[in-house]
Coordinates of C-alpha atoms in Angstrom, one line a residue:
X1 CA -66.3 -51.6 45.5
X2 CA -65.7 -48.3 47.1
X3 CA -63.4 -48.3 50.1
X4 CA -62.2 -45.9 52.6
X5 CA -59.1 -46.0 54.9
X6 CA -59.2 -45.6 58.6
X7 CA -56.4 -45.6 61.1
X8 CA -57.1 -47.9 64.0
X9 CA -55.3 -47.9 67.4
X10 CA -55.3 -51.4 68.9
X11 CA -53.8 -52.5 72.2
X12 CA -52.0 -55.8 72.0
X13 CA -52.2 -57.2 75.5
X14 CA -49.7 -59.9 74.7
X15 CA -47.0 -57.5 73.9
X16 CA -48.4 -54.6 75.9
X17 CA -47.8 -51.9 73.3
X18 CA -49.9 -49.8 71.0
X19 CA -49.3 -49.6 67.3
X20 CA -51.2 -48.1 64.3
X21 CA -51.8 -49.5 60.9
X22 CA -54.1 -48.8 57.9
X23 CA -56.9 -51.2 57.0
X24 CA -59.3 -51.2 54.1
X25 CA -62.9 -51.6 55.1
X26 CA -65.9 -52.0 52.6
X27 CA -68.5 -49.3 52.7
X28 CA -71.4 -51.8 52.3
X29 CA -72.3 -54.4 54.7
X30 CA -70.9 -57.2 52.5
X31 CA -67.8 -58.9 53.7
X32 CA -64.9 -59.6 51.4
X33 CA -61.9 -61.8 51.8
X34 CA -59.0 -59.8 52.9
X35 CA -61.1 -56.7 53.5
X36 CA -59.4 -56.0 56.8
X37 CA -55.9 -56.8 55.6
X38 CA -53.5 -54.1 56.9
X39 CA -52.8 -51.6 54.1
X40 CA -49.1 -51.3 55.0
X41 CA -48.7 -55.0 54.4
X42 CA -49.8 -54.6 50.8
X43 CA -47.1 -52.0 50.3
X44 CA -44.6 -54.4 51.8
X45 CA -45.5 -57.1 49.4
X46 CA -45.2 -54.6 46.5
X47 CA -41.7 -53.5 47.7
X48 CA -40.6 -57.2 47.9
X49 CA -41.3 -57.5 44.1
X50 CA -38.5 -54.9 43.5
X51 CA -35.3 -56.8 42.9
X52 CA -32.4 -55.9 45.1
X53 CA -30.2 -55.1 42.1
X54 CA -32.5 -52.3 41.0
X55 CA -32.0 -50.7 44.4
X56 CA -28.3 -51.2 44.1
X57 CA -28.1 -49.6 40.7
X58 CA -30.2 -46.6 41.8
X59 CA -28.0 -46.1 44.9
X60 CA -24.8 -46.5 42.8
X61 CA -25.9 -43.9 40.3
X62 CA -26.8 -41.5 43.1
X63 CA -23.5 -42.1 44.8
X64 CA -21.6 -41.6 41.5
X65 CA -23.4 -38.3 40.8
X66 CA -22.7 -37.0 44.3
X67 CA -19.1 -38.1 44.0
X68 CA -18.8 -36.3 40.6
X69 CA -20.3 -33.1 42.1
X70 CA -17.7 -33.1 44.9
X71 CA -14.8 -34.1 42.7
X72 CA -15.7 -31.4 40.1
X73 CA -15.7 -28.7 42.8
X74 CA -12.1 -29.7 43.7
X75 CA -10.8 -30.2 40.1
X76 CA -12.9 -28.6 37.3
X77 CA -10.8 -30.3 34.6
X78 CA -12.4 -33.7 35.1
X79 CA -15.6 -32.6 33.2
X80 CA -15.8 -31.0 29.8
X81 CA -18.2 -28.1 30.7
X82 CA -18.8 -26.1 27.5
X83 CA -20.1 -22.5 28.1
X84 CA -23.5 -23.1 26.6
X85 CA -25.7 -20.0 26.8
X86 CA -28.6 -20.0 29.4
X87 CA -30.2 -16.5 28.7
X88 CA -31.3 -15.8 32.3
X89 CA -33.9 -13.1 32.4
X90 CA -32.7 -11.6 35.7
X91 CA -28.9 -11.5 35.0
X92 CA -26.9 -9.1 32.8
X93 CA -25.0 -12.0 31.1
X94 CA -26.2 -15.1 29.3
X95 CA -24.0 -17.7 31.0
X96 CA -24.1 -19.6 34.3
X97 CA -22.8 -17.2 37.0
X98 CA -19.9 -17.9 39.3
X99 CA -18.5 -20.8 37.1
X100 CA -14.9 -22.0 37.1
X101 CA -14.7 -24.7 34.5
X102 CA -12.6 -26.4 31.9
X103 CA -13.9 -26.7 28.4
X104 CA -12.5 -28.5 25.3
X105 CA -14.0 -28.6 21.8
X106 CA -10.9 -30.6 20.8
X107 CA -9.3 -33.1 23.2
X108 CA -5.9 -31.4 22.8
X109 CA -7.2 -27.9 23.4
X110 CA -8.6 -27.5 26.9
X111 CA -9.0 -24.0 28.4
X112 CA -10.1 -22.6 31.7
X113 CA -12.8 -20.0 31.9
X114 CA -14.6 -18.2 34.7
X115 CA -17.8 -16.1 34.9
X116 CA -18.9 -13.4 37.4
X117 CA -22.1 -13.1 39.4
X118 CA -23.9 -11.7 36.4
X119 CA -23.1 -14.5 34.0
X120 CA -20.5 -12.6 32.1
X121 CA -17.0 -14.0 31.3
X122 CA -14.4 -12.3 33.5
X123 CA -12.1 -9.8 32.0
X124 CA -8.9 -10.0 34.0
X125 CA -7.3 -8.5 35.9
X126 CA -10.4 -6.9 37.5
X127 CA -10.6 -3.1 37.7
X128 CA -11.6 -1.7 41.1
X129 CA -12.6 1.9 40.2
X130 CA -13.4 2.2 36.5
X131 CA -14.9 5.4 35.2
X132 CA -15.2 4.2 31.6
X133 CA -16.8 1.1 30.2
X134 CA -16.6 -0.7 26.9
X135 CA -19.3 -3.4 26.1
X136 CA -18.1 -6.2 23.7
X137 CA -20.9 -8.3 22.2
X138 CA -20.6 -11.1 19.7
X139 CA -20.3 -14.9 19.5
X140 CA -17.6 -17.4 20.6
X141 CA -14.9 -15.2 19.0
X142 CA -15.8 -12.4 21.5
X143 CA -16.2 -14.9 24.3
X144 CA -12.7 -16.2 23.6
X145 CA -13.3 -19.9 22.9
X146 CA -10.1 -21.9 23.2
X147 CA -8.1 -19.4 25.4
X148 CA -8.1 -18.6 29.1
X149 CA -9.7 -15.5 30.6
X150 CA -6.5 -13.3 30.3
X151 CA -6.1 -14.0 26.6
X152 CA -9.5 -13.0 25.3
X153 CA -9.5 -9.8 23.3
X154 CA -11.7 -8.0 25.9
X155 CA -9.3 -8.8 28.6
X156 CA -6.3 -7.8 26.6
X157 CA -8.0 -4.6 25.5
X158 CA -8.7 -3.8 29.2
X159 CA -5.1 -4.4 30.2
X160 CA -3.8 -2.3 27.3
X161 CA -6.1 0.7 27.9
X162 CA -5.3 0.7 31.6
X163 CA -1.6 0.7 30.9
X164 CA -1.9 4.1 29.2
X165 CA -1.2 7.2 31.2
X166 CA -4.2 9.4 32.0
X167 CA -7.2 9.7 34.3
X168 CA -9.4 7.1 32.7
X169 CA -9.7 3.6 34.0
X170 CA -11.5 1.2 31.7
X171 CA -13.7 -1.8 32.4
X172 CA -14.2 -4.0 29.3
X173 CA -17.3 -6.2 29.6
X174 CA -17.2 -9.5 27.7
X175 CA -20.8 -10.3 26.8
X176 CA -19.8 -12.8 24.1
X177 CA -21.9 -16.0 23.9
X178 CA -21.1 -19.0 21.7
X179 CA -23.5 -20.0 19.0
X180 CA -25.4 -16.8 18.5
X181 CA -25.7 -14.3 15.6
X182 CA -26.8 -10.8 14.9
X183 CA -30.5 -11.5 15.7
X184 CA -29.6 -12.6 19.2
X185 CA -27.1 -9.8 19.7
X186 CA -29.8 -7.3 18.9
X187 CA -32.2 -9.0 21.3
X188 CA -29.5 -9.0 24.0
X189 CA -29.1 -5.2 23.7
X190 CA -32.8 -4.6 23.7
X191 CA -33.5 -6.7 26.8
X192 CA -30.4 -6.4 28.9
X193 CA -27.4 -4.4 27.6
X194 CA -29.3 -1.1 27.1
X195 CA -29.7 -1.0 30.9
X196 CA -25.9 -1.4 31.3
X197 CA -24.3 2.0 31.0
X198 CA -21.3 2.1 28.7
X199 CA -19.3 4.6 26.7
X200 CA -18.4 2.3 23.7
X201 CA -19.8 -0.8 22.1
X202 CA -17.9 -3.3 20.0
X203 CA -19.8 -5.7 17.8
X204 CA -17.7 -8.6 16.5
X205 CA -18.6 -10.1 13.1
X206 CA -17.5 -13.4 11.5
X207 CA -18.9 -15.5 8.7
X208 CA -20.9 -17.6 11.1
X209 CA -23.4 -14.7 11.4
X210 CA -24.3 -15.1 7.7
X211 CA -24.5 -18.9 8.0
X212 CA -27.0 -18.5 10.8
X213 CA -29.2 -16.2 8.7
X214 CA -29.0 -18.7 5.9
X215 CA -30.2 -21.6 8.1
X216 CA -33.2 -19.4 9.4
X217 CA -32.1 -20.0 13.0
X218 CA -33.9 -17.2 14.9
X219 CA -34.5 -18.6 18.3
X220 CA -35.4 -15.6 20.4
X221 CA -33.9 -17.0 23.6
X222 CA -33.5 -13.6 25.3
X223 CA -37.3 -13.1 25.1
X224 CA -38.1 -16.4 26.8
X225 CA -35.3 -16.8 29.3
X226 CA -36.1 -17.9 32.8
X227 CA -34.8 -16.5 36.0
X228 CA -31.7 -17.9 37.5
X229 CA -32.4 -20.8 40.0
X230 CA -29.4 -21.2 42.3
X231 CA -30.0 -24.8 43.4
X232 CA -31.1 -26.1 40.0
X233 CA -28.6 -24.2 37.8
X234 CA -25.5 -24.8 39.9
X235 CA -25.8 -28.6 39.7
X236 CA -24.0 -30.6 37.1
X237 CA -27.0 -32.7 36.0
X238 CA -27.4 -30.9 32.7
X239 CA -23.7 -31.0 31.9
X240 CA -23.5 -34.7 32.6
X241 CA -26.5 -35.2 30.2
X242 CA -24.8 -33.2 27.5
X243 CA -21.6 -35.2 27.9
X244 CA -23.5 -38.4 27.6
X245 CA -25.3 -37.2 24.5
X246 CA -22.1 -36.1 22.9
X247 CA -20.5 -39.5 23.6
X248 CA -23.5 -41.2 22.0
X249 CA -23.3 -39.1 18.9
X250 CA -19.6 -40.0 18.6
X251 CA -20.3 -43.7 18.7
X252 CA -20.3 -45.3 15.3
X253 CA -23.0 -47.8 16.3
X254 CA -25.3 -45.1 17.5
X255 CA -24.6 -43.1 14.3
X256 CA -25.5 -46.1 12.2
X257 CA -28.7 -46.9 14.1
X258 CA -30.0 -43.3 14.0
X259 CA -29.0 -42.5 10.4
X260 CA -31.8 -41.5 8.1
X261 CA -31.9 -41.4 4.3
X262 CA -31.3 -38.0 2.8
X263 CA -34.4 -35.8 2.4
X264 CA -35.7 -35.1 -1.1
X265 CA -34.8 -31.5 -2.1
X266 CA -37.7 -29.1 -2.0
X267 CA -38.7 -27.3 -5.2
X268 CA -36.8 -24.0 -5.6
X269 CA -39.6 -22.0 -7.1
X270 CA -43.3 -21.9 -6.9
X271 CA -46.1 -20.3 -8.8
X272 CA -46.8 -17.9 -5.9
X273 CA -43.2 -16.9 -5.0
X274 CA -42.1 -13.3 -5.4
X275 CA -38.9 -12.1 -7.0
X276 CA -37.6 -11.2 -3.5
X277 CA -38.3 -14.7 -2.3
X278 CA -36.6 -16.2 -5.3
X279 CA -33.5 -14.1 -4.7
X280 CA -33.4 -15.0 -1.1
X281 CA -33.7 -18.7 -1.9
X282 CA -30.9 -18.4 -4.5
X283 CA -28.7 -16.6 -1.9
X284 CA -29.2 -19.4 0.7
X285 CA -28.3 -22.0 -1.9
X286 CA -25.1 -20.2 -3.0
X287 CA -24.2 -19.4 0.7
X288 CA -24.3 -23.1 1.4
X289 CA -20.8 -23.2 0.0
X290 CA -18.6 -21.2 2.4
X291 CA -16.0 -20.7 -0.3
X292 CA -18.5 -18.8 -2.4
X293 CA -19.7 -16.9 0.7
X294 CA -16.2 -15.7 1.3
X295 CA -15.6 -14.8 -2.4
X296 CA -16.5 -11.2 -3.4
X297 CA -17.3 -12.4 -6.9
X298 CA -20.5 -14.0 -5.7
X299 CA -21.8 -11.0 -3.8
X300 CA -24.5 -10.4 -6.5
X301 CA -26.0 -13.8 -5.5
X302 CA -25.6 -13.6 -1.7
X303 CA -26.6 -9.9 -1.4
X304 CA -30.0 -10.6 0.4
X305 CA -28.3 -12.3 3.3
X306 CA -25.7 -9.6 3.7
X307 CA -28.3 -6.9 3.4
X308 CA -30.3 -8.5 6.2
X309 CA -27.3 -8.7 8.5
X310 CA -26.4 -5.1 7.8
X311 CA -29.9 -3.9 8.5
X312 CA -29.8 -5.5 11.9
X313 CA -26.4 -4.2 12.6
X314 CA -27.5 -0.7 11.7
X315 CA -30.5 -1.1 14.1
X316 CA -28.1 -2.1 16.8
X317 CA -25.9 0.9 16.1
X318 CA -28.9 3.3 16.3
X319 CA -30.1 1.9 19.6
X320 CA -26.5 2.1 21.0
X321 CA -26.3 5.7 19.9
X322 CA -29.7 6.4 21.6
X323 CA -28.1 4.9 24.8
X324 CA -25.1 7.2 24.5
X325 CA -22.6 4.6 23.2
X326 CA -20.3 5.0 20.2
X327 CA -20.3 1.9 18.0
X328 CA -17.6 -0.1 16.2
X329 CA -18.1 -3.1 14.0
X330 CA -15.1 -5.4 14.0
X331 CA -14.7 -7.8 11.1
X332 CA -12.8 -11.0 12.2
X333 CA -11.9 -13.0 9.1
X334 CA -12.3 -16.7 8.5
X335 CA -9.2 -18.9 8.7
X336 CA -9.7 -19.8 5.1
X337 CA -8.9 -16.2 4.2
X338 CA -5.3 -16.7 5.4
X339 CA -4.7 -19.3 2.8
X340 CA -6.8 -18.0 -0.1
X341 CA -7.2 -14.4 -1.2
X342 CA -11.0 -13.9 -0.7
X343 CA -12.6 -10.7 0.6
X344 CA -16.3 -11.3 0.5
X345 CA -17.1 -10.1 4.1
X346 CA -15.0 -6.9 3.6
X347 CA -16.6 -6.2 0.2
X348 CA -20.1 -6.7 1.6
X349 CA -19.7 -4.7 4.8
X350 CA -17.2 -1.8 4.3
X351 CA -18.9 0.2 1.6
X352 CA -22.3 -0.2 3.1
X353 CA -21.1 0.9 6.5
X354 CA -19.2 3.8 5.1
X355 CA -22.4 5.1 3.3
X356 CA -24.4 4.8 6.6
X357 CA -21.7 6.3 8.8
X358 CA -21.0 3.1 10.7
X359 CA -17.5 2.9 12.0
X360 CA -15.7 -0.4 11.1
X361 CA -12.4 -2.2 11.8
X362 CA -11.4 -4.9 9.3
X363 CA -8.9 -7.3 10.7
X364 CA -8.5 -9.3 7.5
X365 CA -5.3 -7.7 6.2
X366 CA -3.8 -7.5 9.7
X367 CA -4.2 -11.2 10.2
X368 CA -2.7 -12.0 6.8
X369 CA 0.4 -10.0 7.5
X370 CA 0.7 -11.5 10.9
X371 CA 0.6 -15.0 9.4
X372 CA 2.7 -14.4 6.2
X373 CA 5.3 -11.8 7.5
X374 CA 5.8 -13.0 11.1
X375 CA 4.8 -16.7 10.9
X376 CA 2.3 -16.3 13.6
X377 CA -1.1 -17.9 13.1
X378 CA -3.9 -15.7 14.6
X379 CA -6.1 -18.8 14.8
X380 CA -5.9 -22.0 16.8
X381 CA -5.3 -24.1 13.6
X382 CA -5.3 -26.9 13.0
X383 CA -7.2 -27.9 16.1
X384 CA -9.7 -25.1 16.1
X385 CA -10.9 -22.1 14.0
X386 CA -11.2 -19.6 16.8
X387 CA -8.6 -16.9 17.5
X388 CA -5.4 -17.7 19.3
X389 CA -3.9 -15.4 22.0
X390 CA -1.9 -13.7 19.3
X391 CA -5.0 -13.1 17.2
X392 CA -6.9 -11.7 20.2
X393 CA -3.9 -9.5 21.0
X394 CA -4.0 -8.1 17.4
X395 CA -7.7 -7.3 17.7
X396 CA -7.2 -5.6 21.1
X397 CA -4.3 -3.4 19.8
X398 CA -6.3 -2.4 16.7
X399 CA -9.4 -1.4 18.8
X400 CA -7.2 0.5 21.2
X401 CA -5.6 2.4 18.4
X402 CA -9.0 3.6 17.3
X403 CA -10.1 5.0 20.7
X404 CA -9.6 8.7 21.2
X405 CA -10.0 9.8 24.8
X406 CA -9.8 13.1 26.5
X407 CA -9.8 14.2 30.2
X408 CA -13.4 15.4 30.3
X409 CA -15.1 14.1 27.1
X410 CA -16.2 10.5 26.9
X411 CA -14.0 8.3 24.6
X412 CA -15.0 7.8 21.0
X413 CA -13.9 5.6 18.1
X414 CA -11.8 7.3 15.4
X415 CA -13.1 6.9 11.8
X416 CA -11.3 4.3 9.6
X417 CA -8.6 5.2 7.2
X418 CA -9.3 2.2 5.0
X419 CA -10.5 3.2 1.6
X420 CA -10.7 -0.2 -0.1
X421 CA -14.2 -1.4 -1.1
X422 CA -13.1 -4.8 -2.5
X423 CA -16.0 -4.4 -5.0
X424 CA -16.1 -5.4 -8.7
X425 CA -12.6 -7.0 -8.8
X426 CA -10.8 -7.4 -12.1
X427 CA -8.5 -10.4 -12.2
X428 CA -5.6 -10.5 -14.6
X429 CA -3.9 -13.9 -14.8
X430 CA -0.2 -13.4 -15.5
X431 CA 2.1 -16.0 -16.9
X432 CA 5.7 -16.3 -18.3
X433 CA 7.1 -17.7 -21.5
X434 CA 10.0 -20.2 -21.6
X435 CA 12.5 -17.3 -21.5
X436 CA 11.1 -16.0 -18.3
X437 CA 9.3 -13.0 -19.7
X438 CA 5.9 -11.8 -18.5
X439 CA 2.9 -12.7 -20.7
X440 CA 0.1 -10.2 -20.2
X441 CA -3.3 -11.2 -21.5
X442 CA -5.5 -8.7 -23.2
X443 CA -7.8 -6.7 -20.8
X444 CA -9.6 -3.4 -20.8
X445 CA -7.9 -2.0 -17.7
X446 CA -4.2 -1.9 -18.7
X447 CA -3.3 0.8 -21.2
X448 CA 0.4 0.0 -21.6
X449 CA 3.1 -2.2 -20.1
X450 CA 6.9 -2.3 -20.0
X451 CA 9.1 -5.1 -18.8
X452 CA 12.7 -6.3 -18.4
X453 CA 14.2 -9.5 -17.2
X454 CA 17.5 -11.2 -16.8
X455 CA 18.7 -14.7 -15.9
X456 CA 15.2 -16.2 -15.6
X457 CA 13.7 -19.4 -17.1
X458 CA 10.6 -21.5 -16.9
X459 CA 11.3 -25.1 -15.7
X460 CA 9.6 -28.2 -14.4
X461 CA 9.8 -29.2 -10.8
X462 CA 11.6 -32.4 -9.8
X463 CA 8.4 -34.5 -9.9
X464 CA 7.3 -32.8 -13.1
X465 CA 3.9 -31.9 -11.7
X466 CA 4.5 -28.1 -11.5
X467 CA 6.0 -25.7 -13.9
X468 CA 7.7 -22.7 -12.2
X469 CA 9.7 -19.6 -12.8
X470 CA 13.2 -19.8 -11.4
X471 CA 16.9 -18.8 -11.9
X472 CA 18.5 -20.0 -15.1
X473 CA 21.5 -22.3 -15.1
X474 CA 23.9 -19.4 -15.3
X475 CA 23.6 -18.9 -11.6
X476 CA 23.5 -15.8 -9.5
X477 CA 20.1 -14.0 -9.1
X478 CA 17.3 -13.8 -11.6
X479 CA 15.1 -10.7 -11.9
X480 CA 11.9 -9.9 -13.7
X481 CA 10.0 -6.6 -13.7
X482 CA 6.6 -5.5 -15.1
X483 CA 5.4 -1.9 -15.2
X484 CA 1.7 -1.2 -15.9
X485 CA -0.1 2.0 -16.8
X486 CA -3.8 1.8 -16.2
X487 CA -6.7 3.3 -18.2
X488 CA -8.9 3.7 -15.1
X489 CA -7.5 4.4 -11.7
X490 CA -7.9 1.7 -9.0
X491 CA -8.2 2.1 -5.2
X492 CA -6.3 -1.1 -4.5
X493 CA -4.3 -3.9 -6.1
X494 CA -3.4 -7.3 -4.9
X495 CA -1.0 -10.0 -6.1
X496 CA -1.7 -13.7 -5.5
X497 CA 1.2 -16.1 -6.0
X498 CA 2.8 -19.4 -4.9
X499 CA 6.4 -18.8 -3.8
X500 CA 9.0 -21.6 -3.5
X501 CA 12.2 -21.8 -1.4
X502 CA 14.7 -24.5 -1.7
X503 CA 17.0 -25.8 1.1
X504 CA 20.7 -26.3 0.6
X505 CA 23.8 -24.2 0.3
X506 CA 23.3 -21.6 -0.9
X507 CA 19.6 -21.7 -0.1
X508 CA 17.2 -20.7 -2.9
X509 CA 14.7 -17.9 -2.3
X510 CA 11.9 -16.0 -4.0
X511 CA 11.3 -12.3 -3.4
X512 CA 8.2 -10.6 -4.8
X513 CA 7.3 -6.8 -4.6
X514 CA 4.2 -5.0 -5.5
X515 CA 4.4 -1.2 -5.5
X516 CA 2.8 2.0 -6.7
X517 CA 4.3 5.6 -6.4
X518 CA 2.9 6.0 -2.8
X519 CA 3.2 2.5 -1.3
X520 CA 5.0 -0.8 -1.7
X521 CA 4.5 -4.3 -0.3
X522 CA 7.1 -7.1 -0.3
X523 CA 7.3 -10.8 0.5
X524 CA 10.5 -12.8 0.7
X525 CA 10.9 -16.5 1.6
X526 CA 14.4 -15.6 2.8
X527 CA 12.9 -13.3 5.5
X528 CA 10.0 -15.5 6.4
X529 CA 10.0 -16.6 10.1
X530 CA 9.6 -20.2 9.0
X531 CA 11.5 -20.5 5.7
X532 CA 11.0 -24.3 5.6
X533 CA 7.3 -23.7 5.2
X534 CA 7.9 -22.5 1.6
X535 CA 9.9 -25.5 0.5
X536 CA 6.9 -26.9 -1.4
X537 CA 4.6 -25.3 -3.9
X538 CA 1.5 -25.7 -1.6
X539 CA 1.2 -22.4 0.2
X540 CA -0.4 -19.3 -1.3
X541 CA 0.9 -15.8 -0.5
X542 CA -0.5 -12.4 -1.4
X543 CA 0.5 -8.7 -1.3
X544 CA -1.8 -5.7 -1.3
X545 CA -1.3 -2.0 -1.9
X546 CA -3.9 0.7 -1.6
X547 CA -4.1 4.5 -1.4
X548 CA -6.4 6.3 1.0
X549 CA -5.7 9.8 -0.6
X550 CA -5.2 9.3 -4.3
X551 CA -6.1 6.7 -6.8
X552 CA -3.5 4.3 -8.3
X553 CA -2.8 4.6 -12.1
X554 CA 0.6 2.9 -12.2
X555 CA 1.9 -0.4 -10.8
X556 CA 5.1 -2.3 -10.7
X557 CA 5.6 -6.0 -10.1
X558 CA 9.1 -7.3 -9.4
X559 CA 10.3 -10.9 -8.9
X560 CA 13.8 -11.8 -7.7
X561 CA 15.0 -15.4 -7.4
X562 CA 18.2 -17.3 -6.4
X563 CA 19.1 -20.9 -6.7
X564 CA 16.1 -23.2 -7.1
X565 CA 13.7 -20.7 -5.5
X566 CA 10.9 -19.4 -7.7
X567 CA 7.2 -19.0 -8.4
X568 CA 4.8 -21.9 -9.1
X569 CA 2.8 -21.0 -12.1
X570 CA 1.3 -24.1 -13.9
X571 CA -0.1 -27.3 -12.6
X572 CA 0.6 -30.2 -15.0
X573 CA -1.9 -32.3 -13.1
X574 CA -5.5 -31.5 -12.3
X575 CA -6.1 -30.8 -8.7
X576 CA -5.7 -28.3 -5.8
X577 CA -4.2 -25.9 -5.2
X578 CA -4.4 -24.2 -8.6
X579 CA -1.0 -22.5 -8.7
X580 CA -1.1 -19.1 -10.4
X581 CA 0.1 -15.5 -10.5
X582 CA -3.0 -13.3 -10.4
X583 CA -3.1 -9.5 -10.3
X584 CA -6.4 -8.4 -8.8
X585 CA -7.4 -4.7 -9.4
X586 CA -10.3 -2.9 -7.6
X587 CA -11.4 0.1 -9.8
X588 CA -11.9 3.4 -8.1
X589 CA -15.3 5.1 -8.0
X590 CA -15.4 7.7 -10.7
X591 CA -17.1 11.0 -9.9

């Protein structure tokens, strides 16, 4: 039955006041029981069905949320507010603007970060009247995840450049965003950064860029970003939801209830696939193992992924040049490269960029020397894999050393002096006989060798799980030297070894030197900042020599030991690490 509502005014003589209420009246002439029942009474009966505890819960949740909002404004550390990207279309940055928050990926590693009005992380201290600008783009390594504002490499670069004498005042813009790769960086420049005038651009690379390409994650967030809404985007509702979801995913019961059986693998080939598709499919499968992705020996398999990254980086370089910016690609190594001598990223990037005229800065060897020679870990290990304050400082110093600036001309990046390609390595596994003499396996690269040794012997460690080279029972110091003449010149050589130092009086040590006529590199457990770190046979060390002007055709390897110090060479058991003494040679390009 169709009804309509009317509002009636009726005077109640008994109470002498007028009140209004809604009634429901039938359109037809038929009468219905309750047809003239006040409409507001029906709503009252519906409200009475709601239990009082439901109202209490709603009010309690609302009060808790408002309390959290107020408490967070007073103390940002009470909420883990990770800097997730927002990709606002009307801001220069990709983060929430005017944020002062504490984030922690690991419970023991909180850090405070702030953003400016444009959604960019602040580089401190601010520069009032800057006449030069450097734009830094990249992922969470550029953002500076795990360190406060003043310890990111853009902030340290800004402080370092402005401490130099001269007329230039630099502003370094930190446009780093966690969780993005080269595709998003290119989109960022095309949609936002190309409207931001700058003299120099720094693009930061780490292995995560290739892992993103492998997973086919190409979410074009910059092309579908929404404008910034002050009221909605400043509230904590989304952060609270994220915190609740993270807590659920860390709950074992929730993990068990939501677990699914593993998916069946898809066929790797099809009748209609092209050779290019097959190579890309193989590259993605090999790149699923990060150890192989970091190893230059697997470049032939992972080449399609590297080529795709380099093509996008070259497009970014060309667009930066069209906007008047000089371009520098900075390679930040993976923490695993501190503990294992692998140079896949350098091998894939350096030669390609050199051929295309792209300026590069490889931080791999700098980080290794910082870790091995000074005992300073450039990463936040073991809690996190991002750069520490020391690692960011090393990046800032290296970038600053590459900037040439004049009084009138805009600053530019100097070309790199690095000549090593890390391509086609030849590994020679050295060993020793029981008398402590070098054993050189047959290989095509070594033409002749000479050696001498004194007071050296090959013995078992105390637990008889490792055989190692050490000083003989006669005491004093042991010494072994190997001189190599090469058939083909090499542009670089590296030595991988497992040194051992022993405590006690006198303390045992191991000293290893790799040299050619123009350069030498040395490692000694006696001069290590943390000598106790080498008391076991578990840590790998490496030396590298190269020549930017001439090729290398002669090499010397020297080992000096005292006491119980020495080199771990053979594992009696099967397991990791595989202790060895490897000489890695990188042949030069013949004309």
